[in-house]
């Protein structure tokens, strides 16, 4: 597609204009980041919707095309590839939501007005319903047979939380100076690295959380 | 990440083909491709090249680096260097596999190329293993991994990241910081 897509970023006033190909490569990056990050990243709803629109448009075009046209099979293949990317991305998010339901909903509640939600509205509904069904299930199956003092679940103890200290591979997209990799402890000094564009590193996820969110580093 | 997913990413790499058909420009979502005319080389994504080749609609042109002499030099360079050298393609392994699987007849000295690429891969993986050993022994907390490709990282990912996670927990316990991890 050669025409330009309007692509609004809700958090800022300016409107980015991206070609469909750029949206696609951003989505590929979002997919990889989401796959490797231990916690749930911000939902890239705009990218997903833009790609879905493109696919639908393309499918309509295919409908209109002549039967047996050679182009059609190539377009179909591309659509299949993009659809795989989209569903893999969304499925990956759902898996994280199922795993860390309580933690994610807690974060969502503590979120300040001006921050963007990490969940899309649909994912939020899903998380809520998933939590309700799991709790209902536990109650029906086990908890109600327990002695009265053990009949409730304490989210503080039972919630599964992502391990932000897990190690990730990353590639630097923008120069960033002075990332504090290791805080100062009794026996070791603090460790600071400068990230240069194009470099690849392995380190804990925690120090780079803000950089992944801003796109200054990408996970690989 | 599954190796198939790494391959999926490599499939969008552009390669040159010589088509044997005529076709106007194709407006794909990922960018415009074409126009195609017989015996004029044109760049297409690898997935399309493989598909066209299967339908016997084109001949694949090997990438510049897929050449016996160049690969021999590369192998020598990799052997002589203590560090990882820059590879001609970030997806050299995947691209070689895909091209040699679908278009062996278009690549001169295909067998030799297969062996050379495998040799380079083995050299690099051995180097990667020994540097991981040094890295883990040195008790470092981060490392720079320039010039390693995604497929190479992927082969050590599950083991390396988990081992480091455990070491991090152990280290923190020694220094008295108690942590709860459930992952």
mmCIF file of C-alpha atoms in Angstrom:
data_model
loop_
_atom_site.group_PDB
_atom_site.id
_atom_site.type_symbol
_atom_site.label_atom_id
_atom_site.label_comp_id
_atom_site.label_asym_id
_atom_site.label_seq_id
_atom_site.Cartn_x
_atom_site.Cartn_y
_atom_site.Cartn_z
ATOM 1 C CA UNK A 1 0.000 0.000 0.000
ATOM 2 C CA UNK A 2 1.481 3.286 -0.946
ATOM 3 C CA UNK A 3 -0.976 5.692 0.637
ATOM 4 C CA UNK A 4 -0.244 7.084 4.056
ATOM 5 C CA UNK A 5 -2.049 6.015 7.140
ATOM 6 C CA UNK A 6 -3.044 8.468 9.809
ATOM 7 C CA UNK A 7 -1.942 7.149 13.085
ATOM 8 C CA UNK A 8 -2.884 9.027 16.230
ATOM 9 C CA UNK A 9 -0.916 8.792 19.405
ATOM 10 C CA UNK A 10 -3.374 9.522 22.189
ATOM 11 C CA UNK A 11 -0.833 10.607 24.754
ATOM 12 C CA UNK A 12 0.562 13.452 22.685
ATOM 13 C CA UNK A 13 -1.068 16.162 20.633
ATOM 14 C CA UNK A 14 0.940 15.578 17.497
ATOM 15 C CA UNK A 15 -0.314 13.038 14.997
ATOM 16 C CA UNK A 16 2.282 10.694 13.602
ATOM 17 C CA UNK A 17 1.882 9.740 10.004
ATOM 18 C CA UNK A 18 3.168 6.286 9.203
ATOM 19 C CA UNK A 19 3.002 4.127 6.142
ATOM 20 C CA UNK A 20 1.398 0.724 6.476
ATOM 21 C CA UNK A 21 4.825 -0.867 6.147
ATOM 22 C CA UNK A 22 6.106 1.166 9.096
ATOM 23 C CA UNK A 23 3.111 0.182 11.192
ATOM 24 C CA UNK A 24 3.845 -3.432 10.321
ATOM 25 C CA UNK A 25 7.462 -3.238 11.413
ATOM 26 C CA UNK A 26 6.441 -1.459 14.620
ATOM 27 C CA UNK A 27 4.019 -4.261 15.274
ATOM 28 C CA UNK A 28 6.769 -6.821 14.701
ATOM 29 C CA UNK A 29 8.858 -5.025 17.294
ATOM 30 C CA UNK A 30 5.955 -4.869 19.731
ATOM 31 C CA UNK A 31 5.481 -8.605 19.232
ATOM 32 C CA UNK A 32 9.126 -9.384 20.043
ATOM 33 C CA UNK A 33 9.165 -7.020 23.046
ATOM 34 C CA UNK A 34 5.995 -8.578 24.386
ATOM 35 C CA UNK A 35 7.379 -12.075 23.911
ATOM 36 C CA UNK A 36 10.536 -11.398 25.887
ATOM 37 C CA UNK A 37 9.422 -8.946 28.558
ATOM 38 C CA UNK A 38 8.504 -10.654 31.836
ATOM 39 C CA UNK A 39 5.681 -8.211 32.565
ATOM 40 C CA UNK A 40 2.789 -6.954 30.475
ATOM 41 C CA UNK A 41 3.685 -3.986 28.266
ATOM 42 C CA UNK A 42 1.366 -1.231 27.173
ATOM 43 C CA UNK A 43 -1.193 -2.447 24.652
ATOM 44 C CA UNK A 44 -0.449 -1.243 21.127
ATOM 45 C CA UNK A 45 -4.117 -0.987 20.272
ATOM 46 C CA UNK A 46 -3.549 1.608 17.550
ATOM 47 C CA UNK A 47 -1.101 -0.611 15.694
ATOM 48 C CA UNK A 48 -3.352 -3.649 15.942
ATOM 49 C CA UNK A 49 -6.403 -1.785 14.725
ATOM 50 C CA UNK A 50 -4.540 -0.141 11.898
ATOM 51 C CA UNK A 51 -3.254 -3.501 10.684
ATOM 52 C CA UNK A 52 -6.704 -5.104 10.974
ATOM 53 C CA UNK A 53 -8.124 -2.303 8.861
ATOM 54 C CA UNK A 54 -5.419 -2.875 6.262
ATOM 55 C CA UNK A 55 -6.148 -6.591 6.157
ATOM 56 C CA UNK A 56 -9.881 -6.043 5.762
ATOM 57 C CA UNK A 57 -9.345 -3.532 3.015
ATOM 58 C CA UNK A 58 -7.001 -5.903 1.240
ATOM 59 C CA UNK A 59 -9.514 -8.736 1.527
ATOM 60 C CA UNK A 60 -12.190 -6.600 -0.056
ATOM 61 C CA UNK A 61 -9.808 -5.829 -2.891
ATOM 62 C CA UNK A 62 -9.130 -9.522 -3.332
ATOM 63 C CA UNK A 63 -12.858 -10.226 -3.530
ATOM 64 C CA UNK A 64 -13.095 -7.792 -6.408
ATOM 65 C CA UNK A 65 -10.087 -9.202 -8.228
ATOM 66 C CA UNK A 66 -10.474 -11.607 -11.112
ATOM 67 C CA UNK A 67 -10.461 -15.289 -10.324
ATOM 68 C CA UNK A 68 -7.158 -17.027 -10.804
ATOM 69 C CA UNK A 69 -5.294 -13.745 -10.776
ATOM 70 C CA UNK A 70 -1.708 -14.477 -9.870
ATOM 71 C CA UNK A 71 -1.473 -11.491 -7.523
ATOM 72 C CA UNK A 72 -4.234 -12.819 -5.291
ATOM 73 C CA UNK A 73 -2.246 -15.743 -3.930
ATOM 74 C CA UNK A 74 0.637 -13.445 -2.982
ATOM 75 C CA UNK A 75 -1.702 -11.028 -1.231
ATOM 76 C CA UNK A 76 -3.321 -13.940 0.586
ATOM 77 C CA UNK A 77 0.038 -15.154 1.790
ATOM 78 C CA UNK A 78 0.933 -11.756 3.099
ATOM 79 C CA UNK A 79 -2.394 -11.456 4.890
ATOM 80 C CA UNK A 80 -1.833 -14.855 6.484
ATOM 81 C CA UNK A 81 1.569 -13.781 7.718
ATOM 82 C CA UNK A 82 0.234 -10.562 9.230
ATOM 83 C CA UNK A 83 -2.703 -12.363 10.770
ATOM 84 C CA UNK A 84 -0.316 -14.824 12.387
ATOM 85 C CA UNK A 85 1.712 -11.934 13.774
ATOM 86 C CA UNK A 86 -1.396 -10.247 15.171
ATOM 87 C CA UNK A 87 -2.803 -13.338 16.805
ATOM 88 C CA UNK A 88 0.534 -14.387 18.208
ATOM 89 C CA UNK A 89 0.917 -10.913 19.726
ATOM 90 C CA UNK A 90 -2.545 -10.900 21.251
ATOM 91 C CA UNK A 91 -2.259 -14.493 22.445
ATOM 92 C CA UNK A 92 1.033 -13.709 24.143
ATOM 93 C CA UNK A 93 -0.653 -10.847 26.018
ATOM 94 C CA UNK A 94 -3.573 -13.023 27.044
ATOM 95 C CA UNK A 95 -1.187 -15.625 28.439
ATOM 96 C CA UNK A 96 0.458 -12.986 30.582
ATOM 97 C CA UNK A 97 -2.919 -11.677 31.717
ATOM 98 C CA UNK A 98 -3.990 -15.174 32.734
ATOM 99 C CA UNK A 99 -0.765 -15.746 34.587
ATOM 100 C CA UNK A 100 -0.581 -12.422 36.422
ATOM 101 C CA UNK A 101 -4.280 -11.531 36.619
ATOM 102 C CA UNK A 102 -4.308 -10.233 40.166
ATOM 103 C CA UNK A 103 -1.076 -8.320 39.795
ATOM 104 C CA UNK A 104 -2.186 -6.657 36.573
ATOM 105 C CA UNK A 105 -5.561 -5.659 37.974
ATOM 106 C CA UNK A 106 -3.882 -4.241 41.072
ATOM 107 C CA UNK A 107 -1.593 -2.169 38.871
ATOM 108 C CA UNK A 108 -4.578 -1.010 36.878
ATOM 109 C CA UNK A 109 -6.296 0.169 40.056
ATOM 110 C CA UNK A 110 -3.250 2.046 41.255
ATOM 111 C CA UNK A 111 -2.770 3.696 37.889
ATOM 112 C CA UNK A 112 -2.872 7.469 37.995
ATOM 113 C CA UNK A 113 -5.260 9.440 35.810
ATOM 114 C CA UNK A 114 -2.605 10.720 33.439
ATOM 115 C CA UNK A 115 -0.962 7.340 32.816
ATOM 116 C CA UNK A 116 -2.016 5.202 29.925
ATOM 117 C CA UNK A 117 -3.620 1.904 30.762
ATOM 118 C CA UNK A 118 -1.561 -1.137 29.871
ATOM 119 C CA UNK A 119 -4.679 -3.070 29.011
ATOM 120 C CA UNK A 120 -6.966 -2.493 26.083
ATOM 121 C CA UNK A 121 -10.662 -2.237 27.130
ATOM 122 C CA UNK A 122 -11.273 -5.776 25.867
ATOM 123 C CA UNK A 123 -8.305 -7.148 27.764
ATOM 124 C CA UNK A 124 -9.542 -5.382 30.898
ATOM 125 C CA UNK A 125 -12.938 -7.068 30.631
ATOM 126 C CA UNK A 126 -11.222 -10.384 30.032
ATOM 127 C CA UNK A 127 -8.958 -9.965 33.077
ATOM 128 C CA UNK A 128 -11.937 -9.056 35.278
ATOM 129 C CA UNK A 129 -13.988 -12.015 34.120
ATOM 130 C CA UNK A 130 -11.061 -14.379 34.332
ATOM 131 C CA UNK A 131 -10.364 -13.324 37.895
ATOM 132 C CA UNK A 132 -14.027 -13.680 38.882
ATOM 133 C CA UNK A 133 -14.302 -17.157 37.368
ATOM 134 C CA UNK A 134 -11.083 -18.350 38.952
ATOM 135 C CA UNK A 135 -12.149 -17.109 42.353
ATOM 136 C CA UNK A 136 -15.592 -18.640 41.949
ATOM 137 C CA UNK A 137 -14.002 -21.880 40.897
ATOM 138 C CA UNK A 138 -11.635 -22.027 43.862
ATOM 139 C CA UNK A 139 -14.506 -21.262 46.236
ATOM 140 C CA UNK A 140 -16.750 -23.956 44.799
ATOM 141 C CA UNK A 141 -14.126 -26.630 44.568
ATOM 142 C CA UNK A 142 -12.060 -26.189 47.675
ATOM 143 C CA UNK A 143 -12.404 -23.137 49.849
ATOM 144 C CA UNK A 144 -15.946 -23.699 51.062
ATOM 145 C CA UNK A 145 -14.926 -27.086 52.438
ATOM 146 C CA UNK A 146 -12.141 -25.517 54.461
ATOM 147 C CA UNK A 147 -12.388 -24.506 58.122
ATOM 148 C CA UNK A 148 -13.971 -21.028 58.397
ATOM 149 C CA UNK A 149 -10.691 -19.246 59.163
ATOM 150 C CA UNK A 150 -9.137 -20.520 55.932
ATOM 151 C CA UNK A 151 -11.918 -19.680 53.557
ATOM 152 C CA UNK A 152 -10.454 -16.602 51.960
ATOM 153 C CA UNK A 153 -7.541 -16.107 49.615
ATOM 154 C CA UNK A 154 -5.125 -13.334 50.419
ATOM 155 C CA UNK A 155 -4.008 -11.747 47.158
ATOM 156 C CA UNK A 156 -0.806 -10.577 48.846
ATOM 157 C CA UNK A 157 0.275 -14.151 49.235
ATOM 158 C CA UNK A 158 -1.383 -15.878 46.342
ATOM 159 C CA UNK A 159 -0.914 -13.431 43.481
ATOM 160 C CA UNK A 160 1.641 -14.547 40.900
ATOM 161 C CA UNK A 161 3.881 -11.611 40.096
ATOM 162 C CA UNK A 162 6.223 -11.176 37.155
ATOM 163 C CA UNK A 163 9.901 -11.469 37.983
ATOM 164 C CA UNK A 164 11.312 -8.156 36.826
ATOM 165 C CA UNK A 165 14.811 -9.309 37.709
ATOM 166 C CA UNK A 166 14.872 -11.922 34.999
ATOM 167 C CA UNK A 167 17.529 -11.568 32.349
ATOM 168 C CA UNK A 168 16.722 -10.365 28.831
ATOM 169 C CA UNK A 169 18.625 -9.815 25.599
ATOM 170 C CA UNK A 170 18.295 -6.353 24.151
ATOM 171 C CA UNK A 171 19.399 -4.240 21.231
ATOM 172 C CA UNK A 172 19.896 -0.498 21.634
ATOM 173 C CA UNK A 173 17.875 1.722 19.313
ATOM 174 C CA UNK A 174 18.867 5.112 20.769
ATOM 175 C CA UNK A 175 22.035 6.113 22.598
ATOM 176 C CA UNK A 176 21.411 6.147 26.322
ATOM 177 C CA UNK A 177 24.055 7.205 28.808
ATOM 178 C CA UNK A 178 24.524 5.926 32.321
ATOM 179 C CA UNK A 179 22.123 3.070 32.864
ATOM 180 C CA UNK A 180 22.455 1.825 36.414
ATOM 181 C CA UNK A 181 22.720 -1.930 36.009
ATOM 182 C CA UNK A 182 23.571 -2.869 39.556
ATOM 183 C CA UNK A 183 22.936 -0.859 42.674
ATOM 184 C CA UNK A 184 25.680 -0.392 45.152
ATOM 185 C CA UNK A 185 25.872 -3.181 47.711
ATOM 186 C CA UNK A 186 28.155 -3.967 50.591
ATOM 187 C CA UNK A 187 30.644 -6.003 48.615
ATOM 188 C CA UNK A 188 30.277 -4.599 45.113
ATOM 189 C CA UNK A 189 30.267 -1.100 43.762
ATOM 190 C CA UNK A 190 27.504 0.168 41.533
ATOM 191 C CA UNK A 191 27.701 -0.653 37.863
ATOM 192 C CA UNK A 192 26.812 1.801 35.158
ATOM 193 C CA UNK A 193 26.856 1.148 31.432
ATOM 194 C CA UNK A 194 26.420 3.457 28.484
ATOM 195 C CA UNK A 195 24.221 1.991 25.793
ATOM 196 C CA UNK A 196 25.337 2.811 22.282
ATOM 197 C CA UNK A 197 23.059 2.499 19.320
ATOM 198 C CA UNK A 198 23.263 -0.913 17.671
ATOM 199 C CA UNK A 199 24.890 -2.646 20.624
ATOM 200 C CA UNK A 200 23.443 -5.849 22.000
ATOM 201 C CA UNK A 201 23.463 -6.654 25.689
ATOM 202 C CA UNK A 202 22.228 -9.164 28.189
ATOM 203 C CA UNK A 203 21.164 -7.789 31.561
ATOM 204 C CA UNK A 204 18.357 -7.787 34.073
ATOM 205 C CA UNK A 205 15.033 -6.426 32.881
ATOM 206 C CA UNK A 206 14.462 -4.044 35.789
ATOM 207 C CA UNK A 207 17.000 -1.340 34.844
ATOM 208 C CA UNK A 208 15.698 -1.124 31.292
ATOM 209 C CA UNK A 209 11.932 -1.101 31.992
ATOM 210 C CA UNK A 210 11.541 2.614 31.124
ATOM 211 C CA UNK A 211 13.775 2.236 28.060
ATOM 212 C CA UNK A 212 11.693 -0.597 26.652
ATOM 213 C CA UNK A 213 8.537 1.457 27.188
ATOM 214 C CA UNK A 214 10.024 4.457 25.375
ATOM 215 C CA UNK A 215 11.461 2.338 22.578
ATOM 216 C CA UNK A 216 15.089 3.332 23.291
ATOM 217 C CA UNK A 217 15.955 -0.348 23.520
ATOM 218 C CA UNK A 218 14.243 -3.308 21.915
ATOM 219 C CA UNK A 219 14.185 -6.837 23.253
ATOM 220 C CA UNK A 220 15.588 -9.655 21.157
ATOM 221 C CA UNK B 1 11.306 -17.984 21.058
ATOM 222 C CA UNK B 2 10.635 -20.897 18.824
ATOM 223 C CA UNK B 3 13.185 -21.422 16.000
ATOM 224 C CA UNK B 4 10.247 -21.342 13.600
ATOM 225 C CA UNK B 5 9.465 -17.826 14.793
ATOM 226 C CA UNK B 6 13.043 -16.745 14.223
ATOM 227 C CA UNK B 7 12.730 -18.144 10.729
ATOM 228 C CA UNK B 8 9.447 -16.275 10.306
ATOM 229 C CA UNK B 9 11.280 -13.023 11.008
ATOM 230 C CA UNK B 10 14.045 -13.948 8.570
ATOM 231 C CA UNK B 11 11.513 -14.544 5.809
ATOM 232 C CA UNK B 12 10.972 -10.835 5.327
ATOM 233 C CA UNK B 13 14.625 -10.353 4.364
ATOM 234 C CA UNK B 14 14.862 -9.174 0.753
ATOM 235 C CA UNK B 15 16.462 -11.424 -1.861
ATOM 236 C CA UNK B 16 16.862 -11.048 -5.605
ATOM 237 C CA UNK B 17 15.037 -13.268 -8.033
ATOM 238 C CA UNK B 18 14.874 -13.490 -11.801
ATOM 239 C CA UNK B 19 11.223 -14.027 -12.674
ATOM 240 C CA UNK B 20 10.011 -15.764 -15.814
ATOM 241 C CA UNK B 21 6.677 -13.951 -15.981
ATOM 242 C CA UNK B 22 5.355 -10.452 -16.429
ATOM 243 C CA UNK B 23 3.447 -8.675 -13.723
ATOM 244 C CA UNK B 24 2.825 -5.050 -12.784
ATOM 245 C CA UNK B 25 3.793 -3.675 -9.414
ATOM 246 C CA UNK B 26 2.116 -5.461 -6.504
ATOM 247 C CA UNK B 27 0.993 -3.202 -3.665
ATOM 248 C CA UNK B 28 1.528 -5.289 -0.572
ATOM 249 C CA UNK B 29 0.797 -3.995 2.907
ATOM 250 C CA UNK B 30 4.486 -4.327 3.756
ATOM 251 C CA UNK B 31 5.567 -2.281 0.739
ATOM 252 C CA UNK B 32 5.454 -2.288 -3.057
ATOM 253 C CA UNK B 33 7.042 -5.147 -4.944
ATOM 254 C CA UNK B 34 7.872 -5.335 -8.599
ATOM 255 C CA UNK B 35 7.243 -4.749 -11.441
ATOM 256 C CA UNK B 36 8.251 -8.178 -12.680
ATOM 257 C CA UNK B 37 9.478 -8.827 -16.170
ATOM 258 C CA UNK B 38 11.215 -11.937 -17.472
ATOM 259 C CA UNK B 39 14.984 -12.122 -16.891
ATOM 260 C CA UNK B 40 15.158 -8.794 -15.051
ATOM 261 C CA UNK B 41 16.308 -9.285 -11.449
ATOM 262 C CA UNK B 42 13.955 -7.868 -8.813
ATOM 263 C CA UNK B 43 14.051 -7.765 -4.987
ATOM 264 C CA UNK B 44 11.320 -9.609 -3.118
ATOM 265 C CA UNK B 45 10.889 -10.824 0.455
ATOM 266 C CA UNK B 46 12.249 -14.314 1.010
ATOM 267 C CA UNK B 47 8.821 -15.829 1.728
ATOM 268 C CA UNK B 48 7.645 -14.693 -1.675
ATOM 269 C CA UNK B 49 10.807 -15.921 -3.374
ATOM 270 C CA UNK B 50 10.357 -19.377 -1.856
ATOM 271 C CA UNK B 51 6.726 -19.452 -2.935
ATOM 272 C CA UNK B 52 7.501 -18.345 -6.493
ATOM 273 C CA UNK B 53 10.319 -20.825 -6.709
ATOM 274 C CA UNK B 54 8.000 -23.624 -5.636
ATOM 275 C CA UNK B 55 5.669 -22.643 -8.433
ATOM 276 C CA UNK B 56 8.695 -22.581 -10.762
ATOM 277 C CA UNK B 57 8.070 -18.959 -11.586
ATOM 278 C CA UNK B 58 11.538 -17.673 -10.897
ATOM 279 C CA UNK B 59 15.200 -18.355 -10.387
ATOM 280 C CA UNK B 60 16.795 -17.301 -7.120
ATOM 281 C CA UNK B 61 19.899 -15.130 -7.168
ATOM 282 C CA UNK B 62 22.127 -16.002 -4.193
ATOM 283 C CA UNK B 63 22.936 -13.057 -1.873
ATOM 284 C CA UNK B 64 26.411 -11.544 -2.367
ATOM 285 C CA UNK B 65 27.845 -13.270 0.664
ATOM 286 C CA UNK B 66 26.622 -16.706 -0.356
ATOM 287 C CA UNK B 67 29.799 -17.443 -2.239
ATOM 288 C CA UNK B 68 32.391 -20.132 -1.547
ATOM 289 C CA UNK B 69 35.382 -17.774 -1.562
ATOM 290 C CA UNK B 70 33.717 -15.146 0.616
ATOM 291 C CA UNK B 71 32.518 -17.739 3.089
ATOM 292 C CA UNK B 72 35.993 -19.289 3.285
ATOM 293 C CA UNK B 73 37.455 -15.876 4.095
ATOM 294 C CA UNK B 74 34.733 -15.342 6.668
ATOM 295 C CA UNK B 75 35.461 -18.690 8.262
ATOM 296 C CA UNK B 76 39.163 -17.854 8.479
ATOM 297 C CA UNK B 77 38.371 -14.446 9.967
ATOM 298 C CA UNK B 78 36.072 -16.034 12.525
ATOM 299 C CA UNK B 79 38.787 -18.548 13.433
ATOM 300 C CA UNK B 80 41.480 -15.895 13.790
ATOM 301 C CA UNK B 81 39.424 -13.528 15.875
ATOM 302 C CA UNK B 82 38.980 -13.938 19.594
ATOM 303 C CA UNK B 83 35.702 -12.088 19.394
ATOM 304 C CA UNK B 84 32.626 -12.524 17.291
ATOM 305 C CA UNK B 85 32.983 -10.981 13.861
ATOM 306 C CA UNK B 86 30.200 -9.138 12.083
ATOM 307 C CA UNK B 87 28.208 -11.489 9.892
ATOM 308 C CA UNK B 88 27.247 -10.440 6.354
ATOM 309 C CA UNK B 89 23.597 -11.048 7.229
ATOM 310 C CA UNK B 90 21.869 -10.954 10.597
ATOM 311 C CA UNK B 91 19.967 -14.020 9.539
ATOM 312 C CA UNK B 92 22.711 -15.885 7.714
ATOM 313 C CA UNK B 93 21.745 -19.260 9.117
ATOM 314 C CA UNK B 94 18.031 -18.988 8.463
ATOM 315 C CA UNK B 95 18.488 -17.498 5.003
ATOM 316 C CA UNK B 96 20.959 -20.238 4.031
ATOM 317 C CA UNK B 97 18.615 -22.942 5.277
ATOM 318 C CA UNK B 98 15.598 -21.527 3.481
ATOM 319 C CA UNK B 99 17.375 -20.878 0.200
ATOM 320 C CA UNK B 100 19.206 -24.189 0.114
ATOM 321 C CA UNK B 101 16.037 -26.074 0.978
ATOM 322 C CA UNK B 102 13.906 -24.524 -1.726
ATOM 323 C CA UNK B 103 16.337 -23.573 -4.463
ATOM 324 C CA UNK B 104 19.391 -25.832 -4.315
ATOM 325 C CA UNK B 105 19.613 -25.899 -8.111
ATOM 326 C CA UNK B 106 19.990 -22.096 -8.340
ATOM 327 C CA UNK B 107 22.956 -21.915 -6.001
ATOM 328 C CA UNK B 108 26.368 -22.836 -7.393
ATOM 329 C CA UNK B 109 28.333 -25.199 -5.103
ATOM 330 C CA UNK B 110 25.361 -25.587 -2.803
ATOM 331 C CA UNK B 111 26.924 -28.427 -0.836
ATOM 332 C CA UNK B 112 30.122 -26.565 -0.202
ATOM 333 C CA UNK B 113 28.171 -23.525 0.940
ATOM 334 C CA UNK B 114 26.071 -25.618 3.261
ATOM 335 C CA UNK B 115 29.211 -27.047 4.873
ATOM 336 C CA UNK B 116 30.939 -23.679 5.156
ATOM 337 C CA UNK B 117 27.958 -22.005 6.769
ATOM 338 C CA UNK B 118 27.628 -24.911 9.168
ATOM 339 C CA UNK B 119 31.351 -24.629 9.989
ATOM 340 C CA UNK B 120 31.016 -20.931 10.718
ATOM 341 C CA UNK B 121 27.952 -21.620 12.838
ATOM 342 C CA UNK B 122 29.810 -24.318 14.813
ATOM 343 C CA UNK B 123 32.791 -22.033 15.348
ATOM 344 C CA UNK B 124 30.575 -19.272 16.637
ATOM 345 C CA UNK B 125 28.506 -21.501 18.887
ATOM 346 C CA UNK B 126 31.698 -22.951 20.422
ATOM 347 C CA UNK B 127 32.939 -19.422 20.978
ATOM 348 C CA UNK B 128 29.586 -18.476 22.481
ATOM 349 C CA UNK B 129 29.710 -21.424 24.883
ATOM 350 C CA UNK B 130 33.195 -20.624 26.095
ATOM 351 C CA UNK B 131 32.384 -16.938 26.524
ATOM 352 C CA UNK B 132 29.286 -17.840 28.517
ATOM 353 C CA UNK B 133 31.519 -19.924 30.733
ATOM 354 C CA UNK B 134 33.849 -16.985 31.312
ATOM 355 C CA UNK B 135 30.900 -14.644 31.818
ATOM 356 C CA UNK B 136 29.268 -16.844 34.445
ATOM 357 C CA UNK B 137 32.543 -17.478 36.260
ATOM 358 C CA UNK B 138 33.415 -13.805 36.371
ATOM 359 C CA UNK B 139 30.221 -13.158 38.321
ATOM 360 C CA UNK B 140 29.382 -10.249 36.040
ATOM 361 C CA UNK B 141 25.847 -8.936 35.900
ATOM 362 C CA UNK B 142 25.638 -7.849 32.319
ATOM 363 C CA UNK B 143 27.444 -8.467 29.060
ATOM 364 C CA UNK B 144 27.748 -6.961 25.636
ATOM 365 C CA UNK B 145 26.900 -9.330 22.815
ATOM 366 C CA UNK B 146 27.645 -7.454 19.638
ATOM 367 C CA UNK B 147 27.493 -9.250 16.291
ATOM 368 C CA UNK B 148 25.600 -12.239 17.628
ATOM 369 C CA UNK B 149 22.571 -13.099 15.541
ATOM 370 C CA UNK B 150 19.083 -13.796 16.818
ATOM 371 C CA UNK B 151 19.272 -17.491 15.970
ATOM 372 C CA UNK B 152 22.518 -17.840 17.905
ATOM 373 C CA UNK B 153 21.137 -16.033 20.930
ATOM 374 C CA UNK B 154 18.065 -18.163 20.708
ATOM 375 C CA UNK B 155 19.991 -21.401 21.096
ATOM 376 C CA UNK B 156 21.396 -20.340 24.461
ATOM 377 C CA UNK B 157 18.438 -18.292 25.655
ATOM 378 C CA UNK B 158 16.540 -20.776 27.842
ATOM 379 C CA UNK B 159 19.620 -22.045 29.618
ATOM 380 C CA UNK B 160 21.502 -18.798 30.006
ATOM 381 C CA UNK B 161 18.677 -16.542 31.154
ATOM 382 C CA UNK B 162 17.425 -19.055 33.707
ATOM 383 C CA UNK B 163 20.873 -19.751 35.085
ATOM 384 C CA UNK B 164 21.464 -16.020 35.498
ATOM 385 C CA UNK B 165 18.070 -15.568 37.156
ATOM 386 C CA UNK B 166 18.972 -18.203 39.708
ATOM 387 C CA UNK B 167 22.381 -16.695 40.289
ATOM 388 C CA UNK B 168 20.759 -13.329 40.865
ATOM 389 C CA UNK B 169 18.470 -14.787 43.531
ATOM 390 C CA UNK B 170 21.373 -16.546 45.221
ATOM 391 C CA UNK B 171 23.506 -13.416 45.169
ATOM 392 C CA UNK B 172 20.733 -11.383 46.724
ATOM 393 C CA UNK B 173 20.218 -13.932 49.434
ATOM 394 C CA UNK B 174 23.890 -13.768 50.348
ATOM 395 C CA UNK B 175 23.818 -10.002 50.572
ATOM 396 C CA UNK B 176 20.830 -10.318 52.883
ATOM 397 C CA UNK B 177 18.116 -8.977 50.634
ATOM 398 C CA UNK B 178 15.265 -11.417 50.774
ATOM 399 C CA UNK B 179 13.138 -11.631 47.747
ATOM 400 C CA UNK B 180 10.147 -13.566 46.735
ATOM 401 C CA UNK B 181 10.086 -14.780 43.198
ATOM 402 C CA UNK B 182 7.414 -16.952 41.829
ATOM 403 C CA UNK B 183 8.545 -17.143 38.269
#
